[in-house]
Amino acid sequence: MEIEARVLRKLRFRIVYFVFILYMLFALDRVNISFAALQMNQHLGFDAKTYGLGVSLFYVSYLVLQLPSALLIRRFGITVWLGASLVLWGLPSAALAFTSSKEMFFVLRFILGAAEAGFGTAIVYYLNNWFPKRYRGGAISSTFLAAPVSVVLGAPLSGWFLSFSGGGLAGWQWMFLLEGLPTVLLGVIALFYVSDSPAQAHWLSEPERQWLTTEIEREHSSVRSAGGITSVKEVLMSGRVWAAAGSLFSLILGFTGMLYWLPLVLKQVSRQTDFGVSLLSAIPWVAMGIGMYFNARHSDRRQERLWHVGGGMLAAAVGLAVGASAPAPYNMLGLLVAGCGIGAAQGIFWTIPLGFLSGTGVAAGVAIINLVGNSAGLIGPNAIGWLRQATGSFVQPTLFLSASMGVGFLLLFPLRNIVKTSVVPEAGH
């Protein structure tokens, strides 16, 4: 229909592009600590365990506040929550520039995790309330594409910032300031730019608002009538939720392993300068973006989810195993395959749980799945740091990540019948 195409164009322009920018800053805020480590660890005397603990402390507060943040999103609406969250995380992110001890590093990382808690849940919840399910895979993956883009662009940008000096600040300090403060500005903009629901969208015509509101409500009603999970209690008691959570845990374990340790791995094996390492680090993330984009398009076209997610996880498992054990240049090829697989799986993962969550169940279910999944960020960096220090090599840590991807693939199978019935297009489309 003409109105459908018109609404979709407006949604992409008004929502996807803006959320893409927000998620790019969110992802850059995650990865910039790994580039800061190239100078900061030596400057402040941090060893691998101290750095790993600081990275992990972010996830303590981030995880604990997942469900409370989700309930606050439902209580205050996406506009207020999103604007406040951006401001409150931009400030401690910039303040990391003034870290002078490991204790201060730990405290700021903890505060940053608290400020960012619920952001991922908010984005999934936001897109679920605006995009019909037949377009949801593309909308979500377009947003998550910001993660590899932030590394591809942010890696050389961060490397450039690391070369700065002046004003009594080292390069890593300038990097935190210049990458943290724009988030505060976007938080203020979000308060005036974001609408909570299609009914409030002044940038849609009345027929467009009516069509989109009816479409979204009809789809949400069909999930409820098909036995969808609609309450916090149902979320906590659902095996479907916990299977999805375990699979996301495995996926994020591999993602955070590459996110936080890849520059240090490449520094060890390549003997490049900091700027050279930042350029090399971008290559697997290009592959991640390619996998994410094309897999989501194919998944939306075929209306199939499980094998598009599971296939990506299997590819990542193989790629990480090759990256750990093969000689150069095949190890780099393995990391490219791993990046492509992680991106392919991550881009459309949320289409699976959104097929059986509805109402309050969306916010609570996404929060619980995020809580379990992102606990990999708490466990992973510490486990990798411990294995690296115990073995003197990155081989065992990388094989550990490979095995986790295989486990995540197996955990998808309890959802296979649910996924088949939840992605069938509505009659007449």
GROMACS .gro file of C-alpha atoms in nm:
model
  429
    1MET     CA    1   0.000   0.000   0.000
    2GLU     CA    2   0.109   0.356  -0.068
    3ILE     CA    3   0.048   0.465   0.291
    4GLU     CA    4   0.257   0.175   0.421
    5ALA     CA    5   0.555   0.267   0.203
    6ARG     CA    6   0.521   0.633   0.300
    7VAL     CA    7   0.511   0.556   0.672
    8LEU     CA    8   0.808   0.322   0.646
    9ARG     CA    9   1.017   0.591   0.475
   10LYS     CA   10   0.933   0.837   0.751
   11LEU     CA   11   1.011   0.585   1.024
   12ARG     CA   12   1.351   0.515   0.876
   13PHE     CA   13   1.434   0.882   0.839
   14ARG     CA   14   1.296   1.001   1.172
   15ILE     CA   15   1.367   0.705   1.403
   16VAL     CA   16   1.626   0.465   1.259
   17TYR     CA   17   1.884   0.731   1.171
   18PHE     CA   18   1.856   0.906   1.507
   19VAL     CA   19   1.866   0.582   1.706
   20PHE     CA   20   2.161   0.473   1.493
   21ILE     CA   21   2.356   0.779   1.609
   22LEU     CA   22   2.262   0.715   1.972
   23TYR     CA   23   2.363   0.351   1.950
   24MET     CA   24   2.688   0.444   1.781
   25LEU     CA   25   2.778   0.662   2.081
   26PHE     CA   26   2.666   0.379   2.311
   27ALA     CA   27   2.891   0.132   2.129
   28LEU     CA   28   3.180   0.378   2.109
   29ASP     CA   29   3.153   0.433   2.482
   30ARG     CA   30   3.198   0.056   2.527
   31VAL     CA   31   3.495   0.019   2.295
   32ASN     CA   32   3.693   0.335   2.371
   33ILE     CA   33   3.819   0.188   2.698
   34SER     CA   34   4.007  -0.077   2.496
   35PHE     CA   35   4.190   0.195   2.302
   36ALA     CA   36   4.252   0.404   2.612
   37ALA     CA   37   4.416   0.093   2.762
   38LEU     CA   38   4.699   0.122   2.508
   39GLN     CA   39   4.823   0.430   2.700
   40MET     CA   40   4.621   0.439   3.022
   41ASN     CA   41   4.735   0.101   3.158
   42GLN     CA   42   5.101   0.198   3.136
   43HIS     CA   43   5.039   0.557   3.249
   44LEU     CA   44   4.848   0.450   3.561
   45GLY     CA   45   5.031   0.122   3.622
   46PHE     CA   46   4.732  -0.108   3.558
   47ASP     CA   47   4.801  -0.478   3.495
   48ALA     CA   48   4.568  -0.711   3.300
   49LYS     CA   49   4.369  -0.807   3.611
   50THR     CA   50   4.313  -0.444   3.715
   51TYR     CA   51   4.203  -0.348   3.365
   52GLY     CA   52   3.976  -0.654   3.340
   53LEU     CA   53   3.816  -0.576   3.677
   54GLY     CA   54   3.756  -0.214   3.579
   55VAL     CA   55   3.594  -0.324   3.254
   56SER     CA   56   3.377  -0.574   3.442
   57LEU     CA   57   3.262  -0.336   3.717
   58PHE     CA   58   3.068  -0.148   3.452
   59TYR     CA   59   2.852  -0.457   3.416
   60VAL     CA   60   2.780  -0.497   3.788
   61SER     CA   61   2.567  -0.183   3.806
   62TYR     CA   62   2.457  -0.222   3.445
   63LEU     CA   63   2.310  -0.564   3.518
   64VAL     CA   64   2.164  -0.495   3.863
   65LEU     CA   65   1.963  -0.202   3.727
   66GLN     CA   66   1.835  -0.370   3.409
   67LEU     CA   67   1.488  -0.462   3.536
   68PRO     CA   68   1.435  -0.142   3.742
   69SER     CA   69   1.532   0.062   3.435
   70ALA     CA   70   1.284  -0.131   3.220
   71LEU     CA   71   1.002  -0.061   3.465
   72LEU     CA   72   1.100   0.309   3.471
   73ILE     CA   73   1.076   0.316   3.092
   74ARG     CA   74   0.719   0.190   3.120
   75ARG     CA   75   0.646   0.440   3.399
   76PHE     CA   76   0.790   0.762   3.254
   77GLY     CA   77   0.796   0.689   2.881
   78ILE     CA   78   1.081   0.654   2.636
   79THR     CA   79   1.131   1.030   2.581
   80VAL     CA   80   1.211   1.126   2.941
   81TRP     CA   81   1.405   0.810   3.015
   82LEU     CA   82   1.620   0.825   2.702
   83GLY     CA   83   1.711   1.193   2.738
   84ALA     CA   84   1.804   1.155   3.105
   85SER     CA   85   2.004   0.839   3.039
   86LEU     CA   86   2.216   1.003   2.768
   87VAL     CA   87   2.304   1.300   2.988
   88LEU     CA   88   2.379   1.084   3.290
   89TRP     CA   89   2.611   0.851   3.103
   90GLY     CA   90   2.791   1.120   2.902
   91LEU     CA   91   2.914   1.292   3.219
   92PRO     CA   92   3.096   0.997   3.385
   93SER     CA   93   3.224   0.886   3.045
   94ALA     CA   94   3.398   1.221   3.001
   95ALA     CA   95   3.508   1.218   3.367
   96LEU     CA   96   3.717   0.905   3.300
   97ALA     CA   97   3.966   1.149   3.148
   98PHE     CA   98   4.061   1.254   3.500
   99THR     CA   99   4.121   0.905   3.640
  100SER     CA  100   4.426   0.911   3.867
  101SER     CA  101   4.405   0.576   4.049
  102LYS     CA  102   4.257   0.231   4.012
  103GLU     CA  103   3.998   0.313   4.280
  104MET     CA  104   3.875   0.614   4.082
  105PHE     CA  105   3.875   0.402   3.766
  106PHE     CA  106   3.661   0.139   3.937
  107VAL     CA  107   3.412   0.396   4.076
  108LEU     CA  108   3.364   0.577   3.744
  109ARG     CA  109   3.317   0.251   3.555
  110PHE     CA  110   3.053   0.147   3.811
  111ILE     CA  111   2.868   0.480   3.778
  112LEU     CA  112   2.885   0.459   3.399
  113GLY     CA  113   2.725   0.114   3.406
  114ALA     CA  114   2.442   0.244   3.624
  115ALA     CA  115   2.378   0.534   3.385
  116GLU     CA  116   2.371   0.309   3.078
  117ALA     CA  117   2.155   0.037   3.235
  118GLY     CA  118   1.843  -0.017   3.032
  119PHE     CA  119   1.960   0.165   2.719
  120GLY     CA  120   1.961  -0.153   2.509
  121THR     CA  121   1.621  -0.250   2.650
  122ALA     CA  122   1.486   0.096   2.572
  123ILE     CA  123   1.598   0.078   2.209
  124VAL     CA  124   1.442  -0.265   2.150
  125TYR     CA  125   1.123  -0.156   2.329
  126TYR     CA  126   1.113   0.168   2.125
  127LEU     CA  127   1.153  -0.007   1.789
  128ASN     CA  128   0.902  -0.276   1.884
  129ASN     CA  129   0.640  -0.004   1.943
  130TRP     CA  130   0.701   0.166   1.609
  131PHE     CA  131   0.784  -0.100   1.347
  132PRO     CA  132   0.554  -0.377   1.219
  133LYS     CA  133   0.717  -0.716   1.274
  134ARG     CA  134   0.781  -0.782   0.904
  135TYR     CA  135   1.017  -0.481   0.905
  136ARG     CA  136   1.149  -0.522   1.258
  137GLY     CA  137   1.456  -0.730   1.168
  138GLY     CA  138   1.582  -0.460   0.935
  139ALA     CA  139   1.505  -0.181   1.182
  140ILE     CA  140   1.682  -0.352   1.472
  141SER     CA  141   1.983  -0.459   1.266
  142SER     CA  142   2.014  -0.110   1.117
  143THR     CA  143   2.039   0.022   1.472
  144PHE     CA  144   2.286  -0.244   1.585
  145LEU     CA  145   2.492  -0.179   1.273
  146ALA     CA  146   2.608   0.126   1.467
  147ALA     CA  147   2.825  -0.103   1.682
  148PRO     CA  148   3.066  -0.212   1.406
  149VAL     CA  149   3.043   0.130   1.240
  150SER     CA  150   3.144   0.292   1.569
  151VAL     CA  151   3.453   0.072   1.578
  152VAL     CA  152   3.537   0.117   1.210
  153LEU     CA  153   3.509   0.496   1.242
  154GLY     CA  154   3.587   0.516   1.612
  155ALA     CA  155   3.902   0.305   1.595
  156PRO     CA  156   4.102   0.546   1.376
  157LEU     CA  157   3.931   0.842   1.547
  158SER     CA  158   4.032   0.709   1.888
  159GLY     CA  159   4.379   0.638   1.757
  160TRP     CA  160   4.400   0.998   1.636
  161PHE     CA  161   4.281   1.130   1.972
  162LEU     CA  162   4.547   0.917   2.142
  163SER     CA  163   4.808   1.119   1.954
  164PHE     CA  164   4.681   1.445   2.108
  165SER     CA  165   4.869   1.626   2.379
  166GLY     CA  166   4.834   1.964   2.541
  167GLY     CA  167   4.652   2.133   2.823
  168GLY     CA  168   4.825   1.902   3.067
  169LEU     CA  169   4.631   1.602   2.934
  170ALA     CA  170   4.756   1.282   2.771
  171GLY     CA  171   4.604   1.144   2.452
  172TRP     CA  172   4.383   0.890   2.631
  173GLN     CA  173   4.238   1.171   2.844
  174TRP     CA  174   4.151   1.382   2.541
  175MET     CA  175   3.986   1.075   2.387
  176PHE     CA  176   3.748   1.030   2.683
  177LEU     CA  177   3.655   1.399   2.682
  178LEU     CA  178   3.596   1.431   2.309
  179GLU     CA  179   3.392   1.111   2.287
  180GLY     CA  180   3.191   1.158   2.608
  181LEU     CA  181   3.063   1.516   2.591
  182PRO     CA  182   2.863   1.481   2.262
  183THR     CA  183   2.641   1.226   2.439
  184VAL     CA  184   2.530   1.494   2.686
  185LEU     CA  185   2.426   1.722   2.400
  186LEU     CA  186   2.228   1.446   2.228
  187GLY     CA  187   2.050   1.371   2.555
  188VAL     CA  188   1.912   1.724   2.560
  189ILE     CA  189   1.809   1.698   2.193
  190ALA     CA  190   1.632   1.365   2.257
  191LEU     CA  191   1.396   1.529   2.507
  192PHE     CA  192   1.249   1.739   2.224
  193TYR     CA  193   1.292   1.499   1.931
  194VAL     CA  194   1.163   1.160   2.049
  195SER     CA  195   0.793   1.065   2.062
  196ASP     CA  196   0.668   0.791   2.294
  197SER     CA  197   0.419   0.636   2.050
  198PRO     CA  198   0.284   0.672   1.693
  199ALA     CA  199  -0.025   0.847   1.832
  200GLN     CA  200   0.201   1.136   1.945
  201ALA     CA  201   0.396   1.165   1.619
  202HIS     CA  202   0.322   1.514   1.483
  203TRP     CA  203   0.545   1.435   1.184
  204LEU     CA  204   0.295   1.173   1.060
  205SER     CA  205  -0.032   1.272   0.893
  206GLU     CA  206  -0.357   1.165   1.061
  207PRO     CA  207  -0.416   0.872   0.819
  208GLU     CA  208  -0.054   0.762   0.869
  209ARG     CA  209  -0.084   0.776   1.248
  210GLN     CA  210  -0.408   0.581   1.237
  211TRP     CA  211  -0.267   0.314   1.004
  212LEU     CA  212   0.051   0.263   1.208
  213THR     CA  213  -0.128   0.264   1.545
  214THR     CA  214  -0.379   0.007   1.419
  215GLU     CA  215  -0.107  -0.210   1.266
  216ILE     CA  216   0.110  -0.217   1.578
  217GLU     CA  217  -0.183  -0.282   1.812
  218ARG     CA  218  -0.312  -0.563   1.590
  219GLU     CA  219   0.025  -0.736   1.592
  220HIS     CA  220   0.068  -0.697   1.967
  221SER     CA  221  -0.283  -0.837   2.018
  222SER     CA  222  -0.201  -1.140   1.801
  223VAL     CA  223   0.104  -1.214   2.019
  224ARG     CA  224  -0.111  -1.194   2.333
  225SER     CA  225  -0.382  -1.420   2.188
  226ALA     CA  226  -0.118  -1.675   2.082
  227GLY     CA  227  -0.003  -1.720   2.442
  228GLY     CA  228   0.249  -1.437   2.452
  229ILE     CA  229   0.418  -1.341   2.777
  230THR     CA  230   0.262  -1.021   2.913
  231SER     CA  231   0.372  -0.976   3.277
  232VAL     CA  232   0.686  -0.968   3.491
  233LYS     CA  233   0.579  -1.289   3.668
  234GLU     CA  234   0.534  -1.474   3.338
  235VAL     CA  235   0.873  -1.350   3.222
  236LEU     CA  236   1.048  -1.486   3.531
  237MET     CA  237   0.873  -1.825   3.500
  238SER     CA  238   0.919  -1.873   3.125
  239GLY     CA  239   1.164  -2.129   2.988
  240ARG     CA  240   1.150  -1.947   2.655
  241VAL     CA  241   1.288  -1.631   2.814
  242TRP     CA  242   1.570  -1.817   2.989
  243ALA     CA  243   1.669  -2.010   2.676
  244ALA     CA  244   1.690  -1.684   2.481
  245ALA     CA  245   1.884  -1.527   2.768
  246GLY     CA  246   2.140  -1.809   2.770
  247SER     CA  247   2.188  -1.783   2.396
  248LEU     CA  248   2.242  -1.407   2.418
  249PHE     CA  249   2.492  -1.465   2.701
  250SER     CA  250   2.702  -1.681   2.467
  251LEU     CA  251   2.675  -1.429   2.185
  252ILE     CA  252   2.776  -1.133   2.400
  253LEU     CA  253   3.064  -1.331   2.551
  254GLY     CA  254   3.217  -1.349   2.204
  255PHE     CA  255   3.127  -0.989   2.124
  256THR     CA  256   3.281  -0.843   2.441
  257GLY     CA  257   3.588  -1.062   2.400
  258MET     CA  258   3.658  -0.897   2.067
  259LEU     CA  259   3.545  -0.557   2.190
  260TYR     CA  260   3.777  -0.524   2.487
  261TRP     CA  261   4.077  -0.739   2.400
  262LEU     CA  262   4.122  -0.723   2.022
  263PRO     CA  263   4.351  -0.414   2.026
  264LEU     CA  264   4.576  -0.577   2.288
  265VAL     CA  265   4.585  -0.904   2.092
  266LEU     CA  266   4.682  -0.722   1.774
  267LYS     CA  267   4.939  -0.514   1.961
  268GLN     CA  268   5.108  -0.836   2.073
  269VAL     CA  269   5.110  -1.013   1.736
  270SER     CA  270   5.159  -0.720   1.498
  271ARG     CA  271   5.408  -0.494   1.680
  272GLN     CA  272   5.234  -0.193   1.523
  273THR     CA  273   5.210   0.158   1.664
  274ASP     CA  274   4.897   0.252   1.859
  275PHE     CA  275   4.751   0.413   1.546
  276GLY     CA  276   4.839   0.106   1.337
  277VAL     CA  277   4.667  -0.120   1.590
  278SER     CA  278   4.357   0.101   1.580
  279LEU     CA  279   4.340   0.059   1.200
  280LEU     CA  280   4.390  -0.320   1.214
  281SER     CA  281   4.125  -0.345   1.485
  282ALA     CA  282   3.866  -0.198   1.250
  283ILE     CA  283   3.891  -0.482   0.995
  284PRO     CA  284   3.692  -0.754   1.181
  285TRP     CA  285   3.428  -0.494   1.262
  286VAL     CA  286   3.381  -0.418   0.892
  287ALA     CA  287   3.306  -0.789   0.849
  288MET     CA  288   3.062  -0.767   1.141
  289GLY     CA  289   2.873  -0.484   0.973
  290ILE     CA  290   2.856  -0.673   0.643
  291GLY     CA  291   2.721  -0.984   0.815
  292MET     CA  292   2.468  -0.783   1.011
  293TYR     CA  293   2.330  -0.591   0.713
  294PHE     CA  294   2.295  -0.873   0.460
  295ASN     CA  295   2.176  -1.136   0.706
  296ALA     CA  296   1.898  -0.907   0.831
  297ARG     CA  297   1.781  -0.830   0.478
  298HIS     CA  298   1.772  -1.199   0.390
  299SER     CA  299   1.595  -1.286   0.716
  300ASP     CA  300   1.322  -1.024   0.662
  301ARG     CA  301   1.275  -1.137   0.303
  302ARG     CA  302   1.246  -1.505   0.399
  303GLN     CA  303   1.070  -1.437   0.731
  304GLU     CA  304   1.300  -1.692   0.898
  305ARG     CA  305   1.486  -1.611   1.219
  306LEU     CA  306   1.635  -1.910   1.402
  307TRP     CA  307   1.875  -2.035   1.136
  308HIS     CA  308   1.978  -1.682   1.046
  309VAL     CA  309   2.082  -1.630   1.409
  310GLY     CA  310   2.215  -1.983   1.467
  311GLY     CA  311   2.413  -1.989   1.143
  312GLY     CA  312   2.589  -1.670   1.243
  313MET     CA  313   2.683  -1.817   1.580
  314LEU     CA  314   2.824  -2.132   1.418
  315ALA     CA  315   3.031  -1.921   1.177
  316ALA     CA  316   3.164  -1.719   1.471
  317ALA     CA  317   3.258  -2.038   1.659
  318VAL     CA  318   3.459  -2.166   1.362
  319GLY     CA  319   3.617  -1.827   1.296
  320LEU     CA  320   3.732  -1.783   1.655
  321ALA     CA  321   3.879  -2.135   1.659
  322VAL     CA  322   4.075  -2.060   1.341
  323GLY     CA  323   4.181  -1.722   1.479
  324ALA     CA  324   4.318  -1.892   1.789
  325SER     CA  325   4.505  -2.179   1.628
  326ALA     CA  326   4.600  -2.090   1.270
  327PRO     CA  327   4.923  -1.915   1.167
  328ALA     CA  328   4.925  -1.572   1.005
  329PRO     CA  329   4.757  -1.460   0.783
  330TYR     CA  330   4.489  -1.728   0.834
  331ASN     CA  331   4.433  -1.624   1.194
  332MET     CA  332   4.323  -1.281   1.071
  333LEU     CA  333   4.089  -1.449   0.821
  334GLY     CA  334   3.939  -1.643   1.111
  335LEU     CA  335   3.874  -1.320   1.300
  336LEU     CA  336   3.702  -1.178   0.992
  337VAL     CA  337   3.470  -1.480   0.976
  338ALA     CA  338   3.406  -1.449   1.350
  339GLY     CA  339   3.318  -1.082   1.316
  340CYS     CA  340   3.083  -1.155   1.025
  341GLY     CA  341   2.912  -1.435   1.221
  342ILE     CA  342   2.870  -1.232   1.539
  343GLY     CA  343   2.720  -0.944   1.341
  344ALA     CA  344   2.484  -1.174   1.152
  345ALA     CA  345   2.351  -1.326   1.475
  346GLN     CA  346   2.341  -1.008   1.681
  347GLY     CA  347   2.159  -0.799   1.422
  348ILE     CA  348   1.836  -1.000   1.427
  349PHE     CA  349   1.857  -1.184   1.762
  350TRP     CA  350   1.582  -0.971   1.918
  351THR     CA  351   1.328  -1.070   1.653
  352ILE     CA  352   1.311  -1.410   1.829
  353PRO     CA  353   1.200  -1.301   2.181
  354LEU     CA  354   0.981  -1.024   2.038
  355GLY     CA  355   0.779  -1.302   1.878
  356PHE     CA  356   0.654  -1.420   2.219
  357LEU     CA  357   0.666  -1.104   2.436
  358SER     CA  358   0.390  -0.844   2.461
  359GLY     CA  359   0.294  -0.540   2.672
  360THR     CA  360   0.483  -0.519   3.001
  361GLY     CA  361   0.635  -0.852   2.902
  362VAL     CA  362   0.837  -0.676   2.631
  363ALA     CA  363   1.010  -0.435   2.871
  364ALA     CA  364   1.054  -0.697   3.146
  365GLY     CA  365   1.148  -0.981   2.911
  366VAL     CA  366   1.401  -0.779   2.715
  367ALA     CA  367   1.546  -0.654   3.045
  368ILE     CA  368   1.587  -1.007   3.186
  369ILE     CA  369   1.736  -1.139   2.863
  370ASN     CA  370   1.968  -0.837   2.855
  371LEU     CA  371   2.057  -0.890   3.221
  372VAL     CA  372   2.164  -1.250   3.165
  373GLY     CA  373   2.319  -1.179   2.827
  374ASN     CA  374   2.520  -0.881   2.937
  375SER     CA  375   2.647  -1.063   3.246
  376ALA     CA  376   2.887  -1.206   2.988
  377GLY     CA  377   3.049  -0.863   2.997
  378LEU     CA  378   3.108  -0.913   3.369
  379ILE     CA  379   3.243  -1.267   3.337
  380GLY     CA  380   3.414  -1.252   2.998
  381PRO     CA  381   3.679  -0.981   3.046
  382ASN     CA  382   3.782  -1.128   3.382
  383ALA     CA  383   3.797  -1.482   3.242
  384ILE     CA  384   4.000  -1.369   2.942
  385GLY     CA  385   4.231  -1.162   3.161
  386TRP     CA  386   4.283  -1.457   3.396
  387LEU     CA  387   4.347  -1.704   3.112
  388ARG     CA  388   4.582  -1.459   2.940
  389GLN     CA  389   4.782  -1.404   3.257
  390ALA     CA  390   4.787  -1.775   3.347
  391THR     CA  391   4.896  -1.898   3.003
  392GLY     CA  392   5.085  -1.600   2.864
  393SER     CA  393   4.887  -1.639   2.541
  394PHE     CA  394   4.557  -1.538   2.383
  395VAL     CA  395   4.503  -1.885   2.229
  396GLN     CA  396   4.312  -2.038   2.521
  397PRO     CA  397   4.093  -1.730   2.578
  398THR     CA  398   3.994  -1.726   2.210
  399LEU     CA  399   3.909  -2.098   2.211
  400PHE     CA  400   3.697  -2.032   2.519
  401LEU     CA  401   3.499  -1.773   2.320
  402SER     CA  402   3.462  -2.018   2.030
  403ALA     CA  403   3.311  -2.282   2.259
  404SER     CA  404   3.065  -2.029   2.401
  405MET     CA  405   2.929  -1.960   2.053
  406GLY     CA  406   2.859  -2.330   2.004
  407VAL     CA  407   2.668  -2.346   2.332
  408GLY     CA  408   2.463  -2.040   2.234
  409PHE     CA  409   2.366  -2.207   1.907
  410LEU     CA  410   2.234  -2.515   2.092
  411LEU     CA  411   2.027  -2.298   2.327
  412LEU     CA  412   1.827  -2.164   2.033
  413PHE     CA  413   1.667  -2.500   1.960
  414PRO     CA  414   1.402  -2.489   2.237
  415LEU     CA  415   1.269  -2.181   2.052
  416ARG     CA  416   1.250  -2.332   1.704
  417ASN     CA  417   0.874  -2.404   1.696
  418ILE     CA  418   0.792  -2.067   1.855
  419VAL     CA  419   1.000  -1.883   1.596
  420LYS     CA  420   0.828  -2.064   1.308
  421THR     CA  421   0.486  -1.944   1.418
  422SER     CA  422   0.580  -1.593   1.527
  423VAL     CA  423   0.723  -1.459   1.201
  424VAL     CA  424   0.452  -1.555   0.956
  425PRO     CA  425   0.331  -1.236   0.782
  426GLU     CA  426  -0.024  -1.128   0.848
  427ALA     CA  427  -0.282  -1.209   0.585
  428GLY     CA  428  -0.296  -0.958   0.307
  429HIS     CA  429   0.071  -0.856   0.326
   0.00000   0.00000   0.00000
